[in-house]
């Protein structure tokens, strides 16, 4: 269900063809809501059927056509209603913490390998999010740039500011994961010697 809101969020920036939705998604809202294109295309069609988007056929190439998705007033309304709802939380389901609780069953080297993989994964995410913050800060991210072009001057600072705030939170969380996995490595050394 949340993919729908991620797509509505993206399409508040500009009308996009299916392919452009995928390209923009990857470099914007897809950082906070990952989804493969195999989910995106069918969801766009369902959203059109549900009246949240209208697909406008445009000529493409010599005799081709492509559809550009515009958010409808119903789509804007649905997005706003969701934004004004306090979300319910889902209980934790984290395979790494599940494994961490039972590391006495793992070979010490396998346990270390998992902790190192955790550090590597989160370090590379931190790097990507830092790059995203830079691209939001200097307004070079194409989705944000397009959004700002049509936004009233007085809204621009918050449009960028909330996105930067989001990545700062994700970076803090990832750094805490890295610290935790480092403590895990120390703990494994202590308990398995
Ligand atoms: C947008 C641009 C959103 C860049 C982003 O993440 C982002 C946007 C939520 O303008 O929708 O990284």
GROMACS .gro file of C-alpha atoms and ligand atoms in nm:
model
  205
    1UNK     CA    1   0.000   0.000   0.000
    2UNK     CA    2   0.284   0.240   0.078
    3UNK     CA    3   0.422   0.209  -0.276
    4UNK     CA    4   0.107   0.387  -0.388
    5UNK     CA    5   0.189   0.684  -0.164
    6UNK     CA    6   0.552   0.684  -0.274
    7UNK     CA    7   0.432   0.709  -0.635
    8UNK     CA    8   0.180   0.978  -0.552
    9UNK     CA    9   0.457   1.170  -0.374
   10UNK     CA   10   0.677   1.146  -0.681
   11UNK     CA   11   0.398   1.248  -0.919
   12UNK     CA   12   0.330   1.562  -0.716
   13UNK     CA   13   0.659   1.685  -0.867
   14UNK     CA   14   0.553   1.656  -1.232
   15UNK     CA   15   0.362   1.432  -1.478
   16UNK     CA   16   0.584   1.144  -1.590
   17UNK     CA   17   0.576   0.857  -1.838
   18UNK     CA   18   0.599   0.505  -1.691
   19UNK     CA   19   0.967   0.485  -1.777
   20UNK     CA   20   1.038   0.830  -1.631
   21UNK     CA   21   0.853   0.733  -1.315
   22UNK     CA   22   1.098   0.447  -1.281
   23UNK     CA   23   1.404   0.667  -1.351
   24UNK     CA   24   1.299   0.944  -1.112
   25UNK     CA   25   1.187   0.696  -0.848
   26UNK     CA   26   1.531   0.536  -0.838
   27UNK     CA   27   1.696   0.871  -0.765
   28UNK     CA   28   1.447   1.013  -0.520
   29UNK     CA   29   1.169   0.850  -0.323
   30UNK     CA   30   1.308   0.503  -0.403
   31UNK     CA   31   1.586   0.578  -0.153
   32UNK     CA   32   1.330   0.570   0.125
   33UNK     CA   33   1.082   0.326  -0.030
   34UNK     CA   34   1.260   0.069  -0.238
   35UNK     CA   35   1.052  -0.101  -0.508
   36UNK     CA   36   1.149  -0.291  -0.824
   37UNK     CA   37   1.008  -0.178  -1.160
   38UNK     CA   38   0.807  -0.502  -1.168
   39UNK     CA   39   0.595  -0.351  -0.889
   40UNK     CA   40   0.592   0.006  -1.015
   41UNK     CA   41   0.435  -0.048  -1.358
   42UNK     CA   42   0.134  -0.255  -1.242
   43UNK     CA   43   0.076  -0.017  -0.950
   44UNK     CA   44   0.063   0.280  -1.189
   45UNK     CA   45  -0.204   0.099  -1.390
   46UNK     CA   46  -0.405   0.022  -1.076
   47UNK     CA   47  -0.376   0.383  -0.961
   48UNK     CA   48  -0.507   0.497  -1.297
   49UNK     CA   49  -0.798   0.254  -1.270
   50UNK     CA   50  -0.869   0.387  -0.919
   51UNK     CA   51  -0.879   0.746  -1.048
   52UNK     CA   52  -0.566   0.864  -0.863
   53UNK     CA   53  -0.376   0.916  -1.188
   54UNK     CA   54  -0.483   0.997  -1.538
   55UNK     CA   55  -0.276   0.847  -1.817
   56UNK     CA   56  -0.253   1.078  -2.118
   57UNK     CA   57  -0.141   0.913  -2.444
   58UNK     CA   58   0.127   1.107  -2.628
   59UNK     CA   59   0.276   1.036  -2.972
   60UNK     CA   60   0.618   0.876  -2.946
   61UNK     CA   61   0.862   0.821  -3.232
   62UNK     CA   62   0.719   0.757  -3.580
   63UNK     CA   63   0.395   0.586  -3.493
   64UNK     CA   64   0.436   0.487  -3.131
   65UNK     CA   65   0.252   0.618  -2.829
   66UNK     CA   66   0.341   0.652  -2.467
   67UNK     CA   67   0.137   0.731  -2.166
   68UNK     CA   68   0.217   1.015  -1.932
   69UNK     CA   69   0.073   0.986  -1.582
   70UNK     CA   70  -0.073   1.300  -1.426
   71UNK     CA   71  -0.185   1.304  -1.064
   72UNK     CA   72  -0.559   1.378  -1.050
   73UNK     CA   73  -0.731   1.596  -0.787
   74UNK     CA   74  -0.844   1.266  -0.625
   75UNK     CA   75  -0.479   1.157  -0.621
   76UNK     CA   76  -0.373   1.481  -0.452
   77UNK     CA   77  -0.658   1.439  -0.203
   78UNK     CA   78  -0.559   1.076  -0.125
   79UNK     CA   79  -0.196   1.178  -0.074
   80UNK     CA   80  -0.291   1.465   0.155
   81UNK     CA   81  -0.525   1.242   0.357
   82UNK     CA   82  -0.246   0.988   0.404
   83UNK     CA   83  -0.003   1.263   0.501
   84UNK     CA   84  -0.249   1.383   0.764
   85UNK     CA   85  -0.295   1.037   0.915
   86UNK     CA   86  -0.074   0.910   1.197
   87UNK     CA   87   0.058   0.579   1.071
   88UNK     CA   88   0.042   0.256   1.267
   89UNK     CA   89   0.371   0.086   1.339
   90UNK     CA   90   0.460  -0.265   1.232
   91UNK     CA   91   0.635  -0.480   1.489
   92UNK     CA   92   1.000  -0.563   1.428
   93UNK     CA   93   1.102  -0.829   1.176
   94UNK     CA   94   1.472  -0.796   1.138
   95UNK     CA   95   1.667  -1.106   1.031
   96UNK     CA   96   2.001  -0.962   1.145
   97UNK     CA   97   1.881  -0.902   1.498
   98UNK     CA   98   1.714  -1.241   1.492
   99UNK     CA   99   2.049  -1.397   1.406
  100UNK     CA  100   2.233  -1.179   1.658
  101UNK     CA  101   2.024  -1.324   1.937
  102UNK     CA  102   2.144  -1.677   1.852
  103UNK     CA  103   2.506  -1.625   1.750
  104UNK     CA  104   2.607  -1.904   1.989
  105UNK     CA  105   2.487  -2.133   1.708
  106UNK     CA  106   2.712  -1.980   1.443
  107UNK     CA  107   3.077  -2.049   1.371
  108UNK     CA  108   3.264  -1.749   1.517
  109UNK     CA  109   3.402  -1.662   1.173
  110UNK     CA  110   3.054  -1.675   1.019
  111UNK     CA  111   2.929  -1.451   1.300
  112UNK     CA  112   3.212  -1.206   1.232
  113UNK     CA  113   3.139  -1.216   0.859
  114UNK     CA  114   2.777  -1.121   0.923
  115UNK     CA  115   2.880  -0.830   1.146
  116UNK     CA  116   3.128  -0.709   0.883
  117UNK     CA  117   2.861  -0.735   0.612
  118UNK     CA  118   2.636  -0.525   0.836
  119UNK     CA  119   2.907  -0.260   0.869
  120UNK     CA  120   2.977  -0.261   0.494
  121UNK     CA  121   2.612  -0.239   0.395
  122UNK     CA  122   2.532   0.047   0.629
  123UNK     CA  123   2.853   0.231   0.545
  124UNK     CA  124   2.768   0.230   0.178
  125UNK     CA  125   2.414   0.349   0.252
  126UNK     CA  126   2.554   0.634   0.465
  127UNK     CA  127   2.773   0.734   0.172
  128UNK     CA  128   2.482   0.732  -0.075
  129UNK     CA  129   2.259   0.930   0.159
  130UNK     CA  130   2.534   1.185   0.217
  131UNK     CA  131   2.562   1.225  -0.160
  132UNK     CA  132   2.185   1.266  -0.179
  133UNK     CA  133   2.193   1.534   0.091
  134UNK     CA  134   2.458   1.719  -0.111
  135UNK     CA  135   2.238   1.697  -0.425
  136UNK     CA  136   1.938   1.825  -0.230
  137UNK     CA  137   2.143   2.099  -0.069
  138UNK     CA  138   2.272   2.232  -0.400
  139UNK     CA  139   1.937   2.160  -0.572
  140UNK     CA  140   2.101   1.942  -0.839
  141UNK     CA  141   1.875   1.641  -0.779
  142UNK     CA  142   1.652   1.643  -1.092
  143UNK     CA  143   1.328   1.548  -0.916
  144UNK     CA  144   1.374   1.817  -0.654
  145UNK     CA  145   1.485   2.072  -0.914
  146UNK     CA  146   1.164   2.013  -1.114
  147UNK     CA  147   0.953   2.035  -0.802
  148UNK     CA  148   1.113   2.365  -0.703
  149UNK     CA  149   1.063   2.518  -1.050
  150UNK     CA  150   0.687   2.512  -1.009
  151UNK     CA  151   0.670   2.565  -0.631
  152UNK     CA  152   0.592   2.905  -0.482
  153UNK     CA  153   0.904   3.076  -0.353
  154UNK     CA  154   0.790   3.062   0.009
  155UNK     CA  155   0.759   2.678   0.000
  156UNK     CA  156   1.103   2.604  -0.144
  157UNK     CA  157   1.303   2.595   0.178
  158UNK     CA  158   1.073   2.341   0.341
  159UNK     CA  159   1.043   2.124   0.029
  160UNK     CA  160   1.420   2.071   0.036
  161UNK     CA  161   1.451   2.093   0.415
  162UNK     CA  162   1.220   1.800   0.495
  163UNK     CA  163   1.398   1.577   0.245
  164UNK     CA  164   1.736   1.657   0.396
  165UNK     CA  165   1.591   1.594   0.744
  166UNK     CA  166   1.478   1.248   0.624
  167UNK     CA  167   1.825   1.145   0.507
  168UNK     CA  168   1.986   1.283   0.822
  169UNK     CA  169   1.762   1.051   1.023
  170UNK     CA  170   1.849   0.752   0.807
  171UNK     CA  171   2.220   0.831   0.837
  172UNK     CA  172   2.195   0.851   1.217
  173UNK     CA  173   2.020   0.516   1.222
  174UNK     CA  174   2.276   0.353   0.993
  175UNK     CA  175   2.563   0.490   1.203
  176UNK     CA  176   2.403   0.336   1.512
  177UNK     CA  177   2.387   0.003   1.324
  178UNK     CA  178   2.756   0.030   1.236
  179UNK     CA  179   2.846   0.101   1.601
  180UNK     CA  180   2.635  -0.192   1.713
  181UNK     CA  181   2.802  -0.432   1.468
  182UNK     CA  182   3.145  -0.312   1.586
  183UNK     CA  183   3.042  -0.394   1.941
  184UNK     CA  184   2.925  -0.728   1.806
  185UNK     CA  185   3.272  -0.800   1.669
  186UNK     CA  186   3.424  -0.719   2.008
  187UNK     CA  187   3.169  -0.934   2.184
  188UNK     CA  188   3.238  -1.228   1.955
  189UNK     CA  189   3.611  -1.193   2.027
  190UNK     CA  190   3.543  -1.186   2.400
  191UNK     CA  191   3.295  -1.473   2.412
  192UNK     CA  192   3.451  -1.706   2.159
  193UNK     CA  193   3.814  -1.698   2.271
  194LIG     C1  194   1.265   1.402  -0.396
  194LIG     C2  195   1.391   1.428  -0.449
  194LIG     C3  196   1.254   1.309  -0.292
  194LIG     C4  197   1.504   1.364  -0.397
  194LIG     C5  198   1.367   1.246  -0.241
  194LIG     O1  199   1.365   1.154  -0.140
  194LIG     C6  200   1.490   1.274  -0.294
  194LIG     C7  201   1.145   1.467  -0.449
  194LIG     C8  202   1.247   1.133  -0.066
  194LIG     O2  203   1.157   1.581  -0.495
  194LIG     O3  204   1.040   1.404  -0.444
  194LIG     O4  205   1.598   1.209  -0.243
   0.00000   0.00000   0.00000
